[in-house]
Coordinates of C-alpha atoms in Angstrom, one line a residue:
X1 CA -25.1 -9.3 -14.0
X2 CA -27.7 -7.0 -11.4
X3 CA -25.0 -4.2 -11.5
X4 CA -25.3 -4.0 -15.7
X5 CA -28.8 -4.1 -15.1
X6 CA -29.0 -1.5 -12.4
X7 CA -27.2 1.1 -15.0
X8 CA -30.0 0.3 -17.7
X9 CA -27.6 -2.4 -19.8
X10 CA -28.8 -5.7 -21.1
X11 CA -26.0 -8.4 -21.6
X12 CA -26.0 -10.3 -25.1
X13 CA -26.1 -14.0 -24.2
X14 CA -22.7 -14.4 -26.0
X15 CA -21.2 -11.4 -24.1
X16 CA -22.7 -13.6 -20.8
X17 CA -21.1 -16.8 -22.0
X18 CA -17.8 -14.8 -22.7
X19 CA -17.7 -13.0 -19.1
X20 CA -18.5 -16.4 -17.6
X21 CA -15.0 -17.5 -18.7
X22 CA -12.9 -14.7 -17.1
X23 CA -12.0 -14.9 -13.5
X24 CA -14.5 -13.7 -10.9
X25 CA -12.7 -10.7 -10.2
X26 CA -12.7 -9.5 -13.6
X27 CA -16.2 -10.0 -14.3
X28 CA -17.4 -6.9 -12.5
X29 CA -14.3 -4.7 -13.5
X30 CA -14.9 -5.4 -17.0
X31 CA -18.6 -4.6 -17.1
X32 CA -17.7 -1.5 -15.2
X33 CA -15.1 -0.3 -17.8
X34 CA -17.5 -1.3 -20.5
X35 CA -20.4 0.9 -19.4
X36 CA -18.1 3.7 -18.6
X37 CA -17.1 3.8 -22.3
X38 CA -20.6 3.3 -23.7
X39 CA -23.3 5.8 -23.6
X40 CA -26.9 5.0 -22.0
X41 CA -29.7 4.6 -24.3
X42 CA -33.2 2.9 -24.1
X43 CA -31.8 -0.4 -25.2
X44 CA -28.5 -0.7 -24.2
X45 CA -27.1 -3.9 -24.7
X46 CA -23.2 -5.5 -23.9
X47 CA -21.9 -7.2 -26.7
X48 CA -19.2 -9.8 -27.4
X49 CA -17.4 -7.3 -29.4
X50 CA -17.5 -4.5 -26.5
X51 CA -15.6 -7.4 -24.1
X52 CA -13.0 -8.4 -26.8
X53 CA -12.2 -4.4 -27.4
X54 CA -11.5 -4.1 -24.0
X55 CA -9.4 -7.3 -23.0
X56 CA -7.9 -7.6 -26.7
X57 CA -4.7 -6.0 -27.7
X58 CA -4.9 -3.0 -29.8
X59 CA -3.7 -3.5 -33.3
X60 CA -1.1 -1.4 -34.5
X61 CA 0.4 -0.7 -38.1
X62 CA 3.9 -0.6 -37.0
X63 CA 6.3 -2.2 -34.7
X64 CA 5.6 -1.6 -31.1
X65 CA 8.3 -0.4 -28.8
X66 CA 8.7 -2.8 -25.4
X67 CA 8.8 -1.2 -22.2
X68 CA 10.6 -2.2 -19.3
X69 CA 10.9 0.0 -15.9
X70 CA 12.3 -0.8 -12.5
X71 CA 9.6 0.4 -10.2
X72 CA 11.5 -0.8 -7.3
X73 CA 15.1 -2.1 -6.7
X74 CA 16.2 -2.7 -2.9
X75 CA 19.9 -2.7 -4.5
X76 CA 20.7 1.3 -3.6
X77 CA 18.7 1.4 -0.9
X78 CA 20.0 -1.4 1.7
X79 CA 21.7 0.5 4.4
X80 CA 21.1 -2.2 7.3
X81 CA 21.1 -1.1 10.9
X82 CA 22.1 -2.7 13.8
X83 CA 20.7 -4.7 17.1
X84 CA 17.5 -3.8 18.7
X85 CA 17.8 -0.3 17.3
X86 CA 17.8 -1.5 13.7
X87 CA 14.9 -4.0 14.3
X88 CA 12.9 -1.5 16.0
X89 CA 12.9 1.1 13.0
X90 CA 12.3 -1.9 10.7
X91 CA 9.1 -2.8 12.6
X92 CA 8.3 0.8 13.1
X93 CA 8.5 1.0 9.3
X94 CA 6.3 -2.0 8.9
X95 CA 3.6 -0.5 11.0
X96 CA 3.4 2.7 9.4
X97 CA 3.5 1.5 5.8
X98 CA 1.1 -0.9 6.4
X99 CA -1.2 1.3 8.4
X100 CA -1.4 3.8 5.4
X101 CA -2.4 0.7 3.2
X102 CA -4.9 -0.1 6.1
X103 CA -6.1 3.9 6.1
X104 CA -7.9 3.6 2.4
X105 CA -10.7 1.3 4.4
X106 CA -13.3 3.2 5.9
X107 CA -13.3 0.9 8.6
X108 CA -9.8 2.3 9.7
X109 CA -11.5 5.6 10.7
X110 CA -12.9 3.7 13.8
X111 CA -9.3 2.3 14.9
X112 CA -8.8 3.2 18.5
X113 CA -5.5 2.8 20.7
X114 CA -4.5 -0.2 22.2
X115 CA -3.9 1.7 25.6
X116 CA -7.4 3.2 25.4
X117 CA -9.3 -0.3 24.9
X118 CA -7.3 -1.7 27.8
X119 CA -8.3 1.2 30.1
X120 CA -12.0 1.2 29.0
X121 CA -11.9 -2.8 29.6
X122 CA -10.4 -2.2 33.1
X123 CA -13.3 0.1 34.0
X124 CA -15.3 -2.7 32.9
X125 CA -17.6 0.1 30.9
X126 CA -18.4 -1.1 27.4
X127 CA -20.2 2.0 26.5
X128 CA -17.0 3.8 26.1
X129 CA -16.0 1.3 23.0
X130 CA -18.4 3.1 20.8
X131 CA -18.7 6.6 22.3
X132 CA -20.5 8.0 19.6
X133 CA -22.6 5.3 18.9
X134 CA -20.6 3.6 15.7
X135 CA -21.9 0.4 14.0
X136 CA -19.6 -2.5 13.9
X137 CA -18.6 -3.8 10.3
X138 CA -21.9 -6.2 10.5
X139 CA -24.1 -3.4 11.5
X140 CA -24.3 -4.0 15.6
X141 CA -23.3 -1.5 17.8
X142 CA -20.9 -2.1 21.0
X143 CA -17.5 -3.2 19.0
X144 CA -14.6 -1.3 18.5
X145 CA -11.5 -1.9 16.0
X146 CA -7.9 -2.0 16.8
X147 CA -4.7 -2.6 14.4
X148 CA -1.3 -3.7 15.2
X149 CA 1.5 -6.2 14.5
X150 CA 0.3 -9.9 15.6
X151 CA 2.6 -10.8 17.9
X152 CA 1.6 -14.4 19.4
X153 CA -1.4 -16.8 18.6
X154 CA -2.0 -19.7 20.9
X155 CA -4.7 -22.5 20.6
X156 CA -6.8 -22.5 24.1
X157 CA -9.4 -24.7 25.4
X158 CA -12.1 -22.1 24.7
X159 CA -10.2 -20.6 21.4
X160 CA -7.4 -19.0 19.8
X161 CA -5.7 -16.4 22.0
X162 CA -3.9 -13.6 19.6
X163 CA -1.8 -10.7 20.8
X164 CA -1.6 -7.7 18.9
X165 CA 1.0 -4.6 19.5
X166 CA 0.8 -0.9 18.2
X167 CA 2.6 1.9 19.6
X168 CA 0.8 2.4 23.0
X169 CA 1.0 -1.0 24.2
X170 CA 0.1 -4.9 23.5
X171 CA -3.1 -6.4 23.6
X172 CA -4.4 -10.1 24.4
X173 CA -8.0 -11.2 23.0
X174 CA -9.5 -14.4 22.2
X175 CA -11.3 -15.6 18.9
X176 CA -14.0 -17.7 20.1
X177 CA -16.3 -18.1 17.2
X178 CA -15.8 -20.5 14.6
X179 CA -15.5 -17.6 11.9
X180 CA -12.9 -15.8 13.9
X181 CA -10.7 -18.7 14.8
X182 CA -10.5 -19.7 11.4
X183 CA -9.5 -16.2 10.3
X184 CA -6.8 -16.1 13.0
X185 CA -5.5 -19.5 12.2
X186 CA -4.6 -18.3 8.7
X187 CA -2.5 -14.9 9.8
X188 CA 0.9 -15.0 9.1
X189 CA 3.1 -14.1 12.0
X190 CA 4.1 -10.8 12.7
X191 CA 1.7 -9.3 9.8
X192 CA -0.8 -6.4 10.5
X193 CA -4.1 -7.0 11.3
X194 CA -7.1 -5.0 12.1
X195 CA -9.4 -6.5 15.0
X196 CA -13.2 -5.8 15.5
X197 CA -13.8 -6.5 19.4
X198 CA -16.5 -7.1 21.4
X199 CA -17.1 -7.7 25.1
X200 CA -16.5 -11.7 25.9
X201 CA -18.8 -14.3 24.5
X202 CA -17.6 -17.3 25.4
X203 CA -14.6 -16.4 27.1
X204 CA -13.6 -13.4 29.8
X205 CA -12.7 -10.2 28.7
X206 CA -12.6 -9.0 25.0
X207 CA -13.4 -11.6 22.3
X208 CA -12.5 -11.2 18.5
X209 CA -15.6 -10.8 16.4
X210 CA -13.8 -10.0 12.8
X211 CA -10.1 -10.3 11.8
X212 CA -9.3 -7.6 8.5
X213 CA -5.7 -8.5 7.1
X214 CA -4.6 -5.3 4.6
X215 CA -5.1 -7.7 1.7
X216 CA -5.0 -6.5 -1.9
X217 CA -8.4 -5.0 -3.4
X218 CA -10.6 -6.2 -6.2
X219 CA -9.0 -4.7 -9.4
X220 CA -9.0 -5.1 -13.0
X221 CA -5.4 -5.9 -13.8
X222 CA -3.3 -3.6 -16.2
X223 CA -2.5 -5.0 -19.7
X224 CA -0.1 -4.6 -22.6
X225 CA -1.6 -2.4 -25.3
X226 CA 0.4 -4.9 -28.0
X227 CA 0.6 -8.4 -27.8
X228 CA 3.9 -9.5 -25.8
X229 CA 5.0 -12.3 -23.6
X230 CA 7.0 -12.6 -20.7
X231 CA 8.3 -16.2 -19.4
X232 CA 8.9 -16.7 -16.2
X233 CA 11.5 -19.1 -14.8
X234 CA 13.2 -19.7 -11.3
X235 CA 16.0 -21.9 -9.6
X236 CA 18.4 -23.2 -12.4
X237 CA 21.0 -24.1 -9.5
X238 CA 23.8 -24.5 -12.0
X239 CA 26.6 -26.4 -10.8
X240 CA 24.4 -28.8 -8.9
X241 CA 24.3 -32.2 -10.1
X242 CA 20.8 -32.2 -10.4
X243 CA 21.0 -29.1 -12.5
X244 CA 18.8 -30.1 -15.5
X245 CA 21.1 -29.0 -18.3
X246 CA 19.6 -30.9 -21.1
X247 CA 16.3 -29.8 -20.4
X248 CA 17.5 -26.0 -20.1
X249 CA 19.2 -26.2 -23.0
X250 CA 16.0 -27.4 -25.3
X251 CA 14.3 -24.3 -23.4
X252 CA 17.0 -22.1 -24.8
X253 CA 16.7 -23.6 -28.2
X254 CA 13.0 -22.9 -27.9
X255 CA 13.6 -19.1 -27.4
X256 CA 15.7 -19.2 -30.4
X257 CA 13.8 -21.4 -32.8
X258 CA 13.1 -19.6 -36.4
X259 CA 10.4 -21.5 -37.2
X260 CA 6.9 -20.3 -37.6
X261 CA 5.8 -20.1 -34.0
X262 CA 4.0 -17.2 -33.7
X263 CA 4.2 -16.9 -29.9
X264 CA 8.0 -17.4 -29.6
X265 CA 8.5 -14.5 -31.7
X266 CA 6.3 -12.3 -29.6
X267 CA 8.5 -13.6 -26.4
X268 CA 10.1 -10.0 -25.4
X269 CA 10.7 -10.8 -21.3
X270 CA 12.7 -13.5 -19.7
X271 CA 12.2 -13.0 -15.7
X272 CA 14.3 -15.0 -13.6
X273 CA 13.4 -15.6 -9.9
X274 CA 16.6 -16.4 -8.1
X275 CA 18.7 -19.1 -7.1
X276 CA 20.8 -19.0 -10.7
X277 CA 23.3 -21.3 -9.4
X278 CA 23.7 -23.7 -6.3
X279 CA 26.4 -21.9 -4.5
X280 CA 29.0 -23.2 -2.2
X281 CA 28.1 -23.9 1.8
X282 CA 24.8 -23.5 1.4
X283 CA 23.8 -26.4 3.6
X284 CA 25.8 -29.0 5.2
X285 CA 27.5 -31.5 2.9
X286 CA 26.8 -29.6 -0.3
X287 CA 29.8 -30.4 -1.8
X288 CA 28.6 -34.3 -2.7
X289 CA 26.1 -32.9 -4.8
X290 CA 28.1 -30.4 -6.8
X291 CA 29.7 -30.6 -10.1
X292 CA 31.5 -27.3 -9.6
X293 CA 33.2 -26.5 -6.3
X294 CA 33.8 -22.7 -7.3
X295 CA 30.8 -20.3 -7.6
X296 CA 32.5 -18.0 -9.7
X297 CA 32.9 -21.1 -12.4
X298 CA 29.1 -22.0 -11.7
X299 CA 28.3 -18.4 -12.4
X300 CA 30.6 -18.3 -15.4
X301 CA 28.8 -21.4 -16.7
X302 CA 25.4 -19.7 -16.0
X303 CA 26.5 -16.5 -17.9
X304 CA 27.4 -18.9 -20.8
X305 CA 23.8 -20.5 -21.0
X306 CA 22.2 -17.0 -20.4
X307 CA 24.1 -15.5 -23.3
X308 CA 22.0 -17.9 -25.8
X309 CA 18.8 -16.1 -25.1
X310 CA 18.2 -13.8 -28.1
X311 CA 19.3 -10.5 -27.6
X312 CA 15.8 -8.9 -28.4
X313 CA 14.5 -10.8 -25.1
X314 CA 15.0 -8.5 -21.9
X315 CA 16.3 -10.7 -19.0
X316 CA 15.8 -9.4 -15.5
X317 CA 17.7 -11.7 -12.9
X318 CA 17.0 -11.3 -9.3
X319 CA 19.2 -13.1 -6.3
X320 CA 17.8 -16.3 -4.2
X321 CA 19.1 -18.1 -1.1
X322 CA 21.6 -20.0 -2.9
X323 CA 23.2 -16.7 -5.0
X324 CA 26.4 -14.7 -3.8
X325 CA 25.9 -11.9 -1.8
X326 CA 23.8 -11.3 1.3
X327 CA 21.2 -13.9 2.3
X328 CA 19.2 -11.6 4.6
X329 CA 16.1 -9.9 2.6
X330 CA 15.8 -7.7 1.2
X331 CA 18.8 -8.8 -0.8
X332 CA 20.6 -6.7 -2.9
X333 CA 21.4 -7.6 -6.6
X334 CA 24.2 -10.2 -7.3
X335 CA 27.5 -8.8 -6.6
X336 CA 29.4 -8.0 -10.3
X337 CA 32.7 -7.7 -8.9
X338 CA 34.6 -11.0 -9.2
X339 CA 31.3 -13.2 -9.2
X340 CA 28.9 -11.9 -11.6
X341 CA 30.7 -10.2 -14.4
X342 CA 29.8 -12.4 -17.0
X343 CA 26.1 -11.9 -16.1
X344 CA 26.7 -8.1 -15.9
X345 CA 28.1 -8.2 -19.2
X346 CA 25.0 -9.4 -21.3
X347 CA 23.8 -6.7 -23.4
X348 CA 20.0 -7.7 -22.7
X349 CA 20.2 -8.7 -19.2
X350 CA 19.3 -6.2 -15.9
X351 CA 20.6 -7.7 -12.4
X352 CA 17.8 -6.5 -9.8
X353 CA 17.7 -7.2 -5.9
X354 CA 15.0 -9.3 -4.3
X355 CA 12.3 -8.4 -4.2
X356 CA 11.8 -6.2 -7.2
X357 CA 8.8 -4.7 -8.8
X358 CA 8.9 -3.8 -12.6
X359 CA 6.7 -2.7 -15.0
X360 CA 6.1 -4.7 -18.7
X361 CA 4.3 -2.8 -20.9
X362 CA 2.2 -1.2 -18.3
X363 CA 1.9 -4.7 -16.7
X364 CA 3.0 -4.5 -12.9
X365 CA 5.1 -7.3 -11.9
X366 CA 6.5 -8.4 -8.4
X367 CA 9.3 -10.8 -8.7
X368 CA 10.3 -12.4 -5.1
X369 CA 12.8 -15.7 -4.9
X370 CA 10.4 -16.8 -1.8
X371 CA 12.1 -17.9 1.2
X372 CA 9.4 -16.9 3.6
X373 CA 7.4 -19.5 2.1
X374 CA 9.0 -22.1 3.9
X375 CA 7.5 -20.4 7.0
X376 CA 4.1 -19.6 5.7
X377 CA 3.7 -23.1 4.8
X378 CA 4.9 -24.3 8.3
X379 CA 2.7 -22.2 10.2
X380 CA -0.4 -22.1 8.3
X381 CA -3.1 -24.7 8.7
X382 CA -3.7 -26.4 5.5
X383 CA -0.8 -25.1 3.5
X384 CA 1.5 -27.1 1.8
X385 CA 4.6 -27.2 -0.8
X386 CA 2.1 -28.9 -3.7
X387 CA 0.2 -25.8 -3.8
X388 CA 2.9 -22.8 -3.0
X389 CA 0.2 -20.4 -5.1
X390 CA -1.7 -20.6 -1.7
X391 CA 1.0 -19.7 0.7
X392 CA 1.7 -16.9 -2.0
X393 CA -1.7 -15.7 -1.4
X394 CA -1.3 -15.6 2.3
X395 CA 1.4 -12.8 1.5
X396 CA -0.8 -11.0 -0.6
X397 CA -3.3 -10.9 2.3
X398 CA -0.4 -9.6 4.6
X399 CA 0.7 -7.0 2.2
X400 CA 4.3 -8.3 3.2
X401 CA 6.7 -10.5 1.5
X402 CA 8.3 -11.9 4.7
X403 CA 6.1 -11.0 8.0
X404 CA 7.5 -13.6 10.1
X405 CA 10.6 -12.9 12.3
X406 CA 12.6 -15.6 13.9
X407 CA 12.4 -18.5 12.0
X408 CA 14.0 -19.7 8.5
X409 CA 14.0 -16.4 7.0
X410 CA 16.5 -14.2 7.8
X411 CA 15.6 -10.6 7.6
X412 CA 17.8 -7.6 8.0
X413 CA 17.3 -4.5 10.1
X414 CA 16.6 -2.1 7.5
X415 CA 15.5 1.6 8.4
X416 CA 12.5 1.0 5.9
X417 CA 10.8 -2.1 5.6
X418 CA 11.1 -2.9 2.0
X419 CA 9.1 -6.1 1.9
X420 CA 5.6 -4.4 2.5
X421 CA 3.4 -4.6 -0.8
X422 CA 2.7 -1.2 -1.3
X423 CA 1.7 -1.3 -4.5
X424 CA -0.8 -4.0 -6.1
X425 CA 0.7 -6.3 -8.5
X426 CA -0.6 -7.6 -11.8
X427 CA 1.6 -10.7 -11.5
X428 CA 3.0 -11.9 -8.7
X429 CA 6.3 -14.2 -9.3
X430 CA 8.0 -16.5 -7.1
X431 CA 10.0 -19.3 -6.9
X432 CA 12.0 -21.6 -4.3
X433 CA 10.1 -24.3 -3.6
X434 CA 10.6 -25.6 -6.8
X435 CA 6.7 -26.7 -7.4
X436 CA 5.3 -25.3 -10.5
X437 CA 1.7 -23.4 -9.6
X438 CA -0.6 -21.2 -11.3
X439 CA -3.5 -19.2 -9.6
X440 CA -5.6 -16.0 -9.7
X441 CA -6.3 -13.7 -7.0
X442 CA -8.4 -10.9 -6.7
X443 CA -7.1 -9.9 -10.5
X444 CA -3.9 -10.7 -9.6
X445 CA -1.9 -13.8 -11.3
X446 CA 0.1 -15.8 -9.0
X447 CA 2.6 -17.5 -10.5
X448 CA 5.3 -20.0 -8.8
X449 CA 7.8 -20.8 -11.9
X450 CA 9.3 -24.1 -10.3
X451 CA 12.7 -24.9 -10.9
X452 CA 15.5 -26.4 -13.3
X453 CA 16.7 -28.8 -10.7
X454 CA 15.5 -32.4 -10.3
X455 CA 14.5 -33.7 -6.7
X456 CA 17.3 -33.4 -4.1
X457 CA 18.0 -35.8 -1.6
X458 CA 16.8 -33.2 1.1
X459 CA 13.6 -32.9 -1.0
X460 CA 13.0 -36.5 -0.7
X461 CA 13.2 -36.5 3.0
X462 CA 11.1 -33.8 3.2
X463 CA 8.2 -35.4 0.9
X464 CA 8.5 -32.8 -1.6
X465 CA 8.0 -33.7 -5.0
X466 CA 9.6 -30.7 -7.6
X467 CA 7.8 -30.1 -11.1
X468 CA 11.4 -29.2 -13.0
X469 CA 12.0 -28.3 -16.4
X470 CA 8.9 -26.1 -17.0
X471 CA 8.4 -22.7 -18.0
X472 CA 5.6 -20.3 -17.5
X473 CA 4.6 -18.2 -20.5
X474 CA 2.7 -15.1 -20.0
X475 CA 0.6 -13.0 -22.6
X476 CA 0.7 -9.6 -21.2
X477 CA -2.1 -8.4 -23.4
X478 CA -4.6 -11.1 -21.9
X479 CA -2.9 -12.0 -18.7
X480 CA -3.6 -15.7 -19.8
X481 CA -0.7 -17.9 -18.6
X482 CA 0.3 -21.2 -20.2
X483 CA 3.0 -24.2 -19.2
X484 CA 5.7 -25.0 -21.4
X485 CA 7.0 -28.4 -20.7
X486 CA 10.8 -29.2 -21.5
X487 CA 10.8 -32.6 -20.2

């Protein structure tokens, strides 16, 4: 609270207790916003009413119009390239878009081209690293910064060797210090990184002093001016023997309940994060796990179920890897002709691609099915399917939804990399792994909304225990989440 004191403000004990209940990323932002709105005086005090006035929805005399704006949908942008040239364009776009994100950091002014750093290293003249005597991030001279895509990562006897690539070449360096090794291990392959380098300490050549991901900044998230709720669900898998239809019908009945449930009446949005149906031929011997052997019948049944959603609730639907259409990312919306006509015919349903970025009453929601979480969990030490929000946090740090190329997640050679997280979301919603998990990171609410499919034989063999039959309810006026269990 030293910031408030430095501005000439005291904090009432009750207000202090309320601030302690906020996420750590929100506390400073909240105090800053209150101080902006109050005139400083000799005995200025931040009160409980100041906090409530900032965080609580403003009351209105009449009904408030609910707004839903699509900020980004890959569907009309998909123009797949081909071969080496297509992927060269994709990674060039990734590099340039992420460099624009890094350019917002003061340290980015010190970025050197890899070719010049390699030349200086060959000349064995460390003074050329810092020609004008710039200081490092920790205040000491004698370091330089490069930025590039992470091409490889190998564990060596003396540390972790990583290679980064920019337009001028590839640079291989070693992380020797414990902090640098932890930072290197947590990176996603093929993501953009900034490396602070210094002459070898414990290893020949250049060593890594510090690693910086593009990351999202600490921020005070946007909030709805009126109290409204969004329900986040994913992975219905309609058509599968494991689809929990009884529980899903219970959920639909809850949405339509006529009782005095004030919260249900304020639900205005239903966001479905992909895998609406189980699909056909997605994995070997899938037919043994299907109730419906035709994708059109699966989709028709899904549409009949979703038609029960009250018309005042706006539905947003993106595809997953089990749905019809292209499986490579980014995915256009589920094709309408002969496949999803019934869904397109619902008046309150909007079909979007994967990923999609929408504005709900001023709250920015990033919807992504989550295929790349498989690669993140497999390649990052300490991650598991039991805590998917931790893997989603890696994507936010990388500012990319599918950074790793060549593993389980298919990525299309688009001319523009639409998987870069150029704008900071207030809510990041994904599914795919069938495990419910909710966290907050730097002001962004991270939600993995689980599934409506019970444990499959494949999940049993993989040791994955799903948490199906749940819906995540988010108050858009406060961004407070709650879990509704329909088991």
